[in-house]
Amino acid sequence: ATELLGFIASQCPFCDRTTAFVEAFNYVSRLLGIPDPYVREKSEYNAVGRRLHLKFRELLERRSWDLELALRMAAIANVADSHVLGCSATPRDLERALEEGFNFHGEEIDVLLRARGGKALILLDNAGELHIDLLLGEALSRKGFKVRYAARTKPYEVDITETELRNIVDGGNIVLGTGTAYPPLYTRRIRTELIEEMQKADLVVAKGIANLEAFLDCLPGTRLENLFFVLAAKCQPLAKALRVPYKSGVALPSWRAEELCRGLLRRS
């Protein structure tokens, strides 16, 4: 712990949260000599996610691939994670959250629900929930969108990687990677190609807290039109900033997220 704190102090004295988290993870991975310390956990999450994918795919089929339902499921699936302050979740928690019902708060999402056709890009987060995100992707494709997916290229906690994603999705799906261990919305350290794809997309759906934090850290950087955040408010400060109950599923557009993020930044 002392070595890690020393590394952060020396390498990132004025860095933002995203950089501190990613570089600290990379440093610990190097110390351990294990490039991907969470392989087992990701496998467990994905095993549950695959089973839930089949179950909830049947539900979506019965509901004529209702986009709002797919959005709700993708949001609450984000509740499962390895380490979020105040929220320790397991693969079973992912299953329980989806099966037992949940709170969902969609704000200014009518534009998303009414959208028809164009290019859609889903910026992925964790293993496990990925399989629910693929249902959201299918719901969008049934609305006429050409859907692509993006993920971190290198390992970071239980986040799905570009290679893992390619091994899971159908070969017809286009998969993009950040080129680094940084999340897709951390535009300072990802591939230019991915930034260009986000700028060209008619709809960008960003999953999870890491992408929201990356968006905050890069302000006033690249702004994307038609960007929506879909996540679970699984830490108390974020739930307070977003003005929703703790652990609620949330979907909101980037302009609203920016308003709320700026308020969170002032309080941090």
PDB file of C-alpha atoms in Angstrom:
ATOM      1  CA  ALA A   1       0.000   0.000   0.000  1.00  0.00           C
ATOM      2  CA  THR A   2       2.854   2.375   0.838  1.00  0.00           C
ATOM      3  CA  GLU A   3       4.549   1.670  -2.498  1.00  0.00           C
ATOM      4  CA  LEU A   4       1.288   2.271  -4.348  1.00  0.00           C
ATOM      5  CA  LEU A   5       0.708   5.594  -2.616  1.00  0.00           C
ATOM      6  CA  GLY A   6       4.286   6.579  -3.391  1.00  0.00           C
ATOM      7  CA  PHE A   7       3.789   5.693  -7.048  1.00  0.00           C
ATOM      8  CA  ILE A   8       0.603   7.744  -7.304  1.00  0.00           C
ATOM      9  CA  ALA A   9       2.244  10.690  -5.558  1.00  0.00           C
ATOM     10  CA  SER A  10       5.282  10.610  -7.850  1.00  0.00           C
ATOM     11  CA  GLN A  11       3.647   9.745 -11.170  1.00  0.00           C
ATOM     12  CA  CYS A  12       0.281  11.453 -10.920  1.00  0.00           C
ATOM     13  CA  PRO A  13       0.576  14.351  -8.456  1.00  0.00           C
ATOM     14  CA  PHE A  14      -1.986  16.429 -10.334  1.00  0.00           C
ATOM     15  CA  CYS A  15      -3.732  13.743 -12.367  1.00  0.00           C
ATOM     16  CA  ASP A  16      -7.467  13.251 -12.610  1.00  0.00           C
ATOM     17  CA  ARG A  17      -9.402  10.342 -11.138  1.00  0.00           C
ATOM     18  CA  THR A  18      -9.419   8.218 -14.279  1.00  0.00           C
ATOM     19  CA  THR A  19      -5.641   8.418 -14.667  1.00  0.00           C
ATOM     20  CA  ALA A  20      -5.052   7.695 -10.971  1.00  0.00           C
ATOM     21  CA  PHE A  21      -7.289   4.613 -11.062  1.00  0.00           C
ATOM     22  CA  VAL A  22      -5.918   3.172 -14.311  1.00  0.00           C
ATOM     23  CA  GLU A  23      -2.241   3.800 -13.568  1.00  0.00           C
ATOM     24  CA  ALA A  24      -2.594   2.454 -10.015  1.00  0.00           C
ATOM     25  CA  PHE A  25      -4.180  -0.711 -11.427  1.00  0.00           C
ATOM     26  CA  ASN A  26      -1.391  -1.049 -13.999  1.00  0.00           C
ATOM     27  CA  TYR A  27       1.242  -0.557 -11.294  1.00  0.00           C
ATOM     28  CA  VAL A  28      -0.228  -3.240  -9.024  1.00  0.00           C
ATOM     29  CA  SER A  29      -0.564  -5.625 -11.983  1.00  0.00           C
ATOM     30  CA  ARG A  30       3.140  -5.166 -12.747  1.00  0.00           C
ATOM     31  CA  LEU A  31       4.083  -5.734  -9.097  1.00  0.00           C
ATOM     32  CA  LEU A  32       2.082  -8.960  -9.043  1.00  0.00           C
ATOM     33  CA  GLY A  33       3.373 -10.059 -12.421  1.00  0.00           C
ATOM     34  CA  ILE A  34      -0.223 -10.747 -13.452  1.00  0.00           C
ATOM     35  CA  PRO A  35      -1.403  -8.775 -16.520  1.00  0.00           C
ATOM     36  CA  ASP A  36      -5.088  -9.528 -15.861  1.00  0.00           C
ATOM     37  CA  PRO A  37      -5.717 -10.169 -12.134  1.00  0.00           C
ATOM     38  CA  TYR A  38      -9.503 -10.454 -12.533  1.00  0.00           C
ATOM     39  CA  VAL A  39      -9.715 -13.272 -15.093  1.00  0.00           C
ATOM     40  CA  ARG A  40     -11.568 -15.606 -12.710  1.00  0.00           C
ATOM     41  CA  GLU A  41     -14.031 -12.940 -11.590  1.00  0.00           C
ATOM     42  CA  LYS A  42     -14.803 -11.973 -15.177  1.00  0.00           C
ATOM     43  CA  SER A  43     -15.430 -15.607 -16.048  1.00  0.00           C
ATOM     44  CA  GLU A  44     -17.904 -15.892 -13.165  1.00  0.00           C
ATOM     45  CA  TYR A  45     -19.721 -12.704 -14.176  1.00  0.00           C
ATOM     46  CA  ASN A  46     -19.913 -13.845 -17.791  1.00  0.00           C
ATOM     47  CA  ALA A  47     -21.311 -17.249 -16.835  1.00  0.00           C
ATOM     48  CA  VAL A  48     -24.189 -15.534 -15.034  1.00  0.00           C
ATOM     49  CA  GLY A  49     -24.535 -12.960 -17.803  1.00  0.00           C
ATOM     50  CA  ARG A  50     -24.895 -15.613 -20.502  1.00  0.00           C
ATOM     51  CA  ARG A  51     -27.685 -17.327 -18.587  1.00  0.00           C
ATOM     52  CA  LEU A  52     -29.499 -14.047 -17.977  1.00  0.00           C
ATOM     53  CA  HIS A  53     -29.063 -13.088 -21.629  1.00  0.00           C
ATOM     54  CA  LEU A  54     -31.097 -16.113 -22.720  1.00  0.00           C
ATOM     55  CA  LYS A  55     -33.788 -15.530 -20.116  1.00  0.00           C
ATOM     56  CA  PHE A  56     -34.286 -11.841 -20.780  1.00  0.00           C
ATOM     57  CA  ARG A  57     -34.009 -12.251 -24.519  1.00  0.00           C
ATOM     58  CA  GLU A  58     -37.202 -14.300 -24.310  1.00  0.00           C
ATOM     59  CA  LEU A  59     -38.828 -11.499 -22.307  1.00  0.00           C
ATOM     60  CA  LEU A  60     -37.825  -8.898 -24.887  1.00  0.00           C
ATOM     61  CA  GLU A  61     -39.180 -11.078 -27.664  1.00  0.00           C
ATOM     62  CA  ARG A  62     -42.533 -11.249 -25.867  1.00  0.00           C
ATOM     63  CA  ARG A  63     -42.439  -7.472 -25.492  1.00  0.00           C
ATOM     64  CA  SER A  64     -41.664  -6.905 -29.187  1.00  0.00           C
ATOM     65  CA  TRP A  65     -38.140  -5.783 -28.337  1.00  0.00           C
ATOM     66  CA  ASP A  66     -39.310  -2.785 -26.328  1.00  0.00           C
ATOM     67  CA  LEU A  67     -36.363  -0.367 -26.305  1.00  0.00           C
ATOM     68  CA  GLU A  68     -37.179   1.200 -22.952  1.00  0.00           C
ATOM     69  CA  LEU A  69     -37.235  -2.231 -21.303  1.00  0.00           C
ATOM     70  CA  ALA A  70     -33.860  -3.071 -22.850  1.00  0.00           C
ATOM     71  CA  LEU A  71     -32.529   0.267 -21.602  1.00  0.00           C
ATOM     72  CA  ARG A  72     -33.826  -0.401 -18.087  1.00  0.00           C
ATOM     73  CA  MET A  73     -32.167  -3.807 -17.993  1.00  0.00           C
ATOM     74  CA  ALA A  74     -28.851  -2.443 -19.268  1.00  0.00           C
ATOM     75  CA  ALA A  75     -28.896   0.258 -16.592  1.00  0.00           C
ATOM     76  CA  ILE A  76     -29.573  -1.988 -13.627  1.00  0.00           C
ATOM     77  CA  ALA A  77     -27.141  -4.651 -14.882  1.00  0.00           C
ATOM     78  CA  ASN A  78     -24.415  -2.107 -14.150  1.00  0.00           C
ATOM     79  CA  VAL A  79     -24.998  -2.668 -10.421  1.00  0.00           C
ATOM     80  CA  ALA A  80     -22.518  -5.567 -10.423  1.00  0.00           C
ATOM     81  CA  ASP A  81     -18.869  -4.547 -10.148  1.00  0.00           C
ATOM     82  CA  SER A  82     -15.680  -5.499  -8.376  1.00  0.00           C
ATOM     83  CA  HIS A  83     -14.822  -2.418  -6.325  1.00  0.00           C
ATOM     84  CA  VAL A  84     -17.031   0.631  -6.024  1.00  0.00           C
ATOM     85  CA  LEU A  85     -16.922   2.650  -2.809  1.00  0.00           C
ATOM     86  CA  GLY A  86     -19.934   1.660  -0.719  1.00  0.00           C
ATOM     87  CA  CYS A  87     -21.105  -1.118  -3.055  1.00  0.00           C
ATOM     88  CA  SER A  88     -19.645  -4.609  -3.072  1.00  0.00           C
ATOM     89  CA  ALA A  89     -21.490  -6.708  -5.652  1.00  0.00           C
ATOM     90  CA  THR A  90     -21.165 -10.272  -6.875  1.00  0.00           C
ATOM     91  CA  PRO A  91     -22.374 -12.158  -9.960  1.00  0.00           C
ATOM     92  CA  ARG A  92     -25.354 -13.279  -7.862  1.00  0.00           C
ATOM     93  CA  ASP A  93     -26.177  -9.610  -7.181  1.00  0.00           C
ATOM     94  CA  LEU A  94     -26.386  -9.061 -10.930  1.00  0.00           C
ATOM     95  CA  GLU A  95     -28.872 -11.911 -11.206  1.00  0.00           C
ATOM     96  CA  ARG A  96     -30.884 -10.744  -8.199  1.00  0.00           C
ATOM     97  CA  ALA A  97     -31.080  -7.146  -9.412  1.00  0.00           C
ATOM     98  CA  LEU A  98     -32.529  -8.156 -12.766  1.00  0.00           C
ATOM     99  CA  GLU A  99     -34.908 -10.802 -11.431  1.00  0.00           C
ATOM    100  CA  GLU A 100     -36.349  -9.001  -8.412  1.00  0.00           C
ATOM    101  CA  GLY A 101     -37.294  -5.733 -10.055  1.00  0.00           C
ATOM    102  CA  PHE A 102     -35.580  -2.393  -9.710  1.00  0.00           C
ATOM    103  CA  ASN A 103     -35.866   1.372  -9.714  1.00  0.00           C
ATOM    104  CA  PHE A 104     -35.179   3.096 -13.004  1.00  0.00           C
ATOM    105  CA  HIS A 105     -34.932   6.818 -13.683  1.00  0.00           C
ATOM    106  CA  GLY A 106     -34.869   7.892 -17.299  1.00  0.00           C
ATOM    107  CA  GLU A 107     -34.359  11.610 -17.825  1.00  0.00           C
ATOM    108  CA  GLU A 108     -34.863  13.269 -21.206  1.00  0.00           C
ATOM    109  CA  ILE A 109     -34.669   9.900 -22.967  1.00  0.00           C
ATOM    110  CA  ASP A 110     -37.596  10.401 -25.350  1.00  0.00           C
ATOM    111  CA  VAL A 111     -35.165  11.350 -28.123  1.00  0.00           C
ATOM    112  CA  LEU A 112     -33.406   8.027 -27.686  1.00  0.00           C
ATOM    113  CA  LEU A 113     -36.634   6.025 -27.560  1.00  0.00           C
ATOM    114  CA  ARG A 114     -38.011   7.700 -30.689  1.00  0.00           C
ATOM    115  CA  ALA A 115     -34.791   7.347 -32.695  1.00  0.00           C
ATOM    116  CA  ARG A 116     -34.942   5.228 -35.813  1.00  0.00           C
ATOM    117  CA  GLY A 117     -31.957   4.182 -37.869  1.00  0.00           C
ATOM    118  CA  GLY A 118     -28.422   5.446 -38.251  1.00  0.00           C
ATOM    119  CA  LYS A 119     -25.176   4.406 -36.579  1.00  0.00           C
ATOM    120  CA  ALA A 120     -25.146   3.468 -32.896  1.00  0.00           C
ATOM    121  CA  LEU A 121     -22.064   2.891 -30.757  1.00  0.00           C
ATOM    122  CA  ILE A 122     -22.269   1.247 -27.326  1.00  0.00           C
ATOM    123  CA  LEU A 123     -19.308   1.946 -25.023  1.00  0.00           C
ATOM    124  CA  LEU A 124     -19.088  -1.074 -22.754  1.00  0.00           C
ATOM    125  CA  ASP A 125     -18.133  -1.453 -19.111  1.00  0.00           C
ATOM    126  CA  ASN A 126     -18.099  -4.660 -17.070  1.00  0.00           C
ATOM    127  CA  ALA A 127     -18.080  -8.360 -17.841  1.00  0.00           C
ATOM    128  CA  GLY A 128     -21.388 -10.012 -17.033  1.00  0.00           C
ATOM    129  CA  GLU A 129     -23.500  -6.960 -17.731  1.00  0.00           C
ATOM    130  CA  LEU A 130     -22.022  -7.063 -21.224  1.00  0.00           C
ATOM    131  CA  HIS A 131     -24.471  -9.852 -22.072  1.00  0.00           C
ATOM    132  CA  ILE A 132     -27.397  -7.595 -21.149  1.00  0.00           C
ATOM    133  CA  ASP A 133     -25.843  -4.737 -23.120  1.00  0.00           C
ATOM    134  CA  LEU A 134     -25.869  -6.998 -26.163  1.00  0.00           C
ATOM    135  CA  LEU A 135     -29.652  -7.215 -25.782  1.00  0.00           C
ATOM    136  CA  LEU A 136     -29.798  -3.417 -25.846  1.00  0.00           C
ATOM    137  CA  GLY A 137     -27.703  -3.541 -28.993  1.00  0.00           C
ATOM    138  CA  GLU A 138     -30.118  -6.000 -30.586  1.00  0.00           C
ATOM    139  CA  ALA A 139     -33.095  -3.840 -29.604  1.00  0.00           C
ATOM    140  CA  LEU A 140     -31.425  -0.873 -31.308  1.00  0.00           C
ATOM    141  CA  SER A 141     -30.624  -2.922 -34.402  1.00  0.00           C
ATOM    142  CA  ARG A 142     -34.294  -3.856 -34.635  1.00  0.00           C
ATOM    143  CA  LYS A 143     -35.058  -0.124 -34.697  1.00  0.00           C
ATOM    144  CA  GLY A 144     -32.880   0.200 -37.777  1.00  0.00           C
ATOM    145  CA  PHE A 145     -29.524   1.072 -36.194  1.00  0.00           C
ATOM    146  CA  LYS A 146     -26.200  -0.330 -37.329  1.00  0.00           C
ATOM    147  CA  VAL A 147     -24.722  -1.129 -33.928  1.00  0.00           C
ATOM    148  CA  ARG A 148     -21.037  -1.194 -33.026  1.00  0.00           C
ATOM    149  CA  TYR A 149     -19.377  -1.859 -29.677  1.00  0.00           C
ATOM    150  CA  ALA A 150     -16.280  -0.411 -27.998  1.00  0.00           C
ATOM    151  CA  ALA A 151     -14.275  -1.585 -24.987  1.00  0.00           C
ATOM    152  CA  ARG A 152     -10.940  -1.083 -23.261  1.00  0.00           C
ATOM    153  CA  THR A 153      -8.171  -2.870 -25.124  1.00  0.00           C
ATOM    154  CA  LYS A 154      -6.074  -3.723 -22.065  1.00  0.00           C
ATOM    155  CA  PRO A 155      -7.339  -5.217 -18.779  1.00  0.00           C
ATOM    156  CA  TYR A 156      -8.787  -3.089 -15.999  1.00  0.00           C
ATOM    157  CA  GLU A 157     -10.545  -4.769 -13.052  1.00  0.00           C
ATOM    158  CA  VAL A 158     -13.653  -6.661 -14.290  1.00  0.00           C
ATOM    159  CA  ASP A 159     -14.176  -4.506 -17.373  1.00  0.00           C
ATOM    160  CA  ILE A 160     -14.583  -6.448 -20.596  1.00  0.00           C
ATOM    161  CA  THR A 161     -11.624  -6.119 -22.962  1.00  0.00           C
ATOM    162  CA  GLU A 162     -11.594  -5.753 -26.722  1.00  0.00           C
ATOM    163  CA  THR A 163     -10.260  -9.296 -27.230  1.00  0.00           C
ATOM    164  CA  GLU A 164     -12.753 -10.839 -24.800  1.00  0.00           C
ATOM    165  CA  LEU A 165     -15.559  -8.999 -26.550  1.00  0.00           C
ATOM    166  CA  ARG A 166     -14.494 -10.272 -29.969  1.00  0.00           C
ATOM    167  CA  ASN A 167     -14.591 -13.822 -28.597  1.00  0.00           C
ATOM    168  CA  ILE A 168     -18.147 -13.347 -27.307  1.00  0.00           C
ATOM    169  CA  VAL A 169     -20.051 -11.427 -29.966  1.00  0.00           C
ATOM    170  CA  ASP A 170     -21.182 -12.704 -33.324  1.00  0.00           C
ATOM    171  CA  GLY A 171     -18.572 -12.306 -36.038  1.00  0.00           C
ATOM    172  CA  GLY A 172     -20.822  -9.868 -37.858  1.00  0.00           C
ATOM    173  CA  ASN A 173     -20.548  -7.315 -35.052  1.00  0.00           C
ATOM    174  CA  ILE A 174     -17.953  -4.568 -35.369  1.00  0.00           C
ATOM    175  CA  VAL A 175     -15.793  -4.219 -32.250  1.00  0.00           C
ATOM    176  CA  LEU A 176     -13.568  -1.227 -31.496  1.00  0.00           C
ATOM    177  CA  GLY A 177     -10.917  -0.871 -28.796  1.00  0.00           C
ATOM    178  CA  THR A 178      -9.436   2.081 -26.948  1.00  0.00           C
ATOM    179  CA  GLY A 179      -5.872   0.868 -27.573  1.00  0.00           C
ATOM    180  CA  THR A 180      -5.154   1.289 -23.856  1.00  0.00           C
ATOM    181  CA  ALA A 181      -6.529   0.354 -20.434  1.00  0.00           C
ATOM    182  CA  TYR A 182      -8.480   3.621 -20.397  1.00  0.00           C
ATOM    183  CA  PRO A 183     -12.277   3.662 -20.817  1.00  0.00           C
ATOM    184  CA  PRO A 184     -13.785   4.674 -24.176  1.00  0.00           C
ATOM    185  CA  LEU A 185     -14.807   8.172 -23.089  1.00  0.00           C
ATOM    186  CA  TYR A 186     -11.346   9.108 -21.806  1.00  0.00           C
ATOM    187  CA  THR A 187     -10.603  10.832 -25.095  1.00  0.00           C
ATOM    188  CA  ARG A 188      -7.095  11.951 -24.049  1.00  0.00           C
ATOM    189  CA  ARG A 189      -5.686   8.420 -24.176  1.00  0.00           C
ATOM    190  CA  ILE A 190      -7.660   6.377 -26.663  1.00  0.00           C
ATOM    191  CA  ARG A 191      -7.323   5.677 -30.360  1.00  0.00           C
ATOM    192  CA  THR A 192      -8.135   8.523 -32.725  1.00  0.00           C
ATOM    193  CA  GLU A 193     -10.168   6.040 -34.751  1.00  0.00           C
ATOM    194  CA  LEU A 194     -12.529   5.489 -31.824  1.00  0.00           C
ATOM    195  CA  ILE A 195     -12.968   9.221 -31.251  1.00  0.00           C
ATOM    196  CA  GLU A 196     -13.842   9.639 -34.919  1.00  0.00           C
ATOM    197  CA  GLU A 197     -16.365   6.791 -34.736  1.00  0.00           C
ATOM    198  CA  MET A 198     -18.021   8.413 -31.713  1.00  0.00           C
ATOM    199  CA  GLN A 199     -18.206  11.742 -33.509  1.00  0.00           C
ATOM    200  CA  LYS A 200     -19.793  10.142 -36.590  1.00  0.00           C
ATOM    201  CA  ALA A 201     -22.341   8.060 -34.672  1.00  0.00           C
ATOM    202  CA  ASP A 202     -25.989   9.110 -34.579  1.00  0.00           C
ATOM    203  CA  LEU A 203     -26.287   7.606 -31.097  1.00  0.00           C
ATOM    204  CA  VAL A 204     -23.632   6.829 -28.472  1.00  0.00           C
ATOM    205  CA  VAL A 205     -24.606   4.867 -25.359  1.00  0.00           C
ATOM    206  CA  ALA A 206     -21.957   4.981 -22.611  1.00  0.00           C
ATOM    207  CA  LYS A 207     -22.214   2.312 -19.929  1.00  0.00           C
ATOM    208  CA  GLY A 208     -21.068   2.653 -16.346  1.00  0.00           C
ATOM    209  CA  ILE A 209     -19.515   5.029 -13.859  1.00  0.00           C
ATOM    210  CA  ALA A 210     -16.019   4.847 -15.390  1.00  0.00           C
ATOM    211  CA  ASN A 211     -17.246   6.354 -18.653  1.00  0.00           C
ATOM    212  CA  LEU A 212     -19.151   9.030 -16.754  1.00  0.00           C
ATOM    213  CA  GLU A 213     -16.033   9.884 -14.728  1.00  0.00           C
ATOM    214  CA  ALA A 214     -13.936   9.906 -17.900  1.00  0.00           C
ATOM    215  CA  PHE A 215     -16.428  12.317 -19.456  1.00  0.00           C
ATOM    216  CA  LEU A 216     -16.115  14.547 -16.389  1.00  0.00           C
ATOM    217  CA  ASP A 217     -12.318  14.346 -16.343  1.00  0.00           C
ATOM    218  CA  CYS A 218     -12.047  15.329 -20.014  1.00  0.00           C
ATOM    219  CA  LEU A 219     -14.316  18.377 -19.795  1.00  0.00           C
ATOM    220  CA  PRO A 220     -14.208  20.736 -21.581  1.00  0.00           C
ATOM    221  CA  GLY A 221     -12.919  18.268 -24.144  1.00  0.00           C
ATOM    222  CA  THR A 222     -14.622  16.359 -26.885  1.00  0.00           C
ATOM    223  CA  ARG A 223     -18.361  16.832 -26.744  1.00  0.00           C
ATOM    224  CA  LEU A 224     -20.560  14.341 -28.522  1.00  0.00           C
ATOM    225  CA  GLU A 225     -24.067  14.926 -29.750  1.00  0.00           C
ATOM    226  CA  ASN A 226     -26.612  12.204 -29.051  1.00  0.00           C
ATOM    227  CA  LEU A 227     -24.556  10.782 -26.160  1.00  0.00           C
ATOM    228  CA  PHE A 228     -26.496   9.009 -23.406  1.00  0.00           C
ATOM    229  CA  PHE A 229     -25.210   7.570 -20.138  1.00  0.00           C
ATOM    230  CA  VAL A 230     -26.699   4.303 -18.895  1.00  0.00           C
ATOM    231  CA  LEU A 231     -25.574   3.137 -15.454  1.00  0.00           C
ATOM    232  CA  ALA A 232     -26.479   2.191 -11.911  1.00  0.00           C
ATOM    233  CA  ALA A 233     -26.064   4.828  -9.200  1.00  0.00           C
ATOM    234  CA  LYS A 234     -24.090   2.391  -7.046  1.00  0.00           C
ATOM    235  CA  CYS A 235     -22.217   4.876  -4.888  1.00  0.00           C
ATOM    236  CA  GLN A 236     -23.878   7.374  -2.585  1.00  0.00           C
ATOM    237  CA  PRO A 237     -22.136  10.554  -3.873  1.00  0.00           C
ATOM    238  CA  LEU A 238     -23.141   9.738  -7.449  1.00  0.00           C
ATOM    239  CA  ALA A 239     -26.716   8.908  -6.472  1.00  0.00           C
ATOM    240  CA  LYS A 240     -26.893  12.249  -4.683  1.00  0.00           C
ATOM    241  CA  ALA A 241     -25.433  14.119  -7.661  1.00  0.00           C
ATOM    242  CA  LEU A 242     -27.848  12.436 -10.070  1.00  0.00           C
ATOM    243  CA  ARG A 243     -30.723  12.986  -7.619  1.00  0.00           C
ATOM    244  CA  VAL A 244     -31.860   9.381  -7.659  1.00  0.00           C
ATOM    245  CA  PRO A 245     -32.155   6.644  -5.006  1.00  0.00           C
ATOM    246  CA  TYR A 246     -29.032   4.622  -4.277  1.00  0.00           C
ATOM    247  CA  LYS A 247     -28.500   1.694  -6.700  1.00  0.00           C
ATOM    248  CA  SER A 248     -31.148   2.947  -9.126  1.00  0.00           C
ATOM    249  CA  GLY A 249     -30.737   2.367 -12.827  1.00  0.00           C
ATOM    250  CA  VAL A 250     -30.238   5.676 -14.624  1.00  0.00           C
ATOM    251  CA  ALA A 251     -30.319   6.864 -18.230  1.00  0.00           C
ATOM    252  CA  LEU A 252     -29.723  10.492 -19.161  1.00  0.00           C
ATOM    253  CA  PRO A 253     -28.317  12.580 -22.015  1.00  0.00           C
ATOM    254  CA  SER A 254     -24.824  14.051 -21.925  1.00  0.00           C
ATOM    255  CA  TRP A 255     -25.963  17.660 -21.565  1.00  0.00           C
ATOM    256  CA  ARG A 256     -27.797  16.759 -18.373  1.00  0.00           C
ATOM    257  CA  ALA A 257     -24.914  14.607 -17.175  1.00  0.00           C
ATOM    258  CA  GLU A 258     -22.589  17.550 -17.746  1.00  0.00           C
ATOM    259  CA  GLU A 259     -24.750  19.794 -15.570  1.00  0.00           C
ATOM    260  CA  LEU A 260     -24.779  17.217 -12.789  1.00  0.00           C
ATOM    261  CA  CYS A 261     -21.099  16.328 -13.188  1.00  0.00           C
ATOM    262  CA  ARG A 262     -20.039  19.945 -12.864  1.00  0.00           C
ATOM    263  CA  GLY A 263     -21.933  20.107  -9.597  1.00  0.00           C
ATOM    264  CA  LEU A 264     -20.220  16.935  -8.406  1.00  0.00           C
ATOM    265  CA  LEU A 265     -16.825  18.325  -9.409  1.00  0.00           C
ATOM    266  CA  ARG A 266     -17.411  21.476  -7.367  1.00  0.00           C
ATOM    267  CA  ARG A 267     -18.270  19.387  -4.305  1.00  0.00           C
ATOM    268  CA  SER A 268     -15.328  16.985  -4.646  1.00  0.00           C
TER     269      SER A 268
END
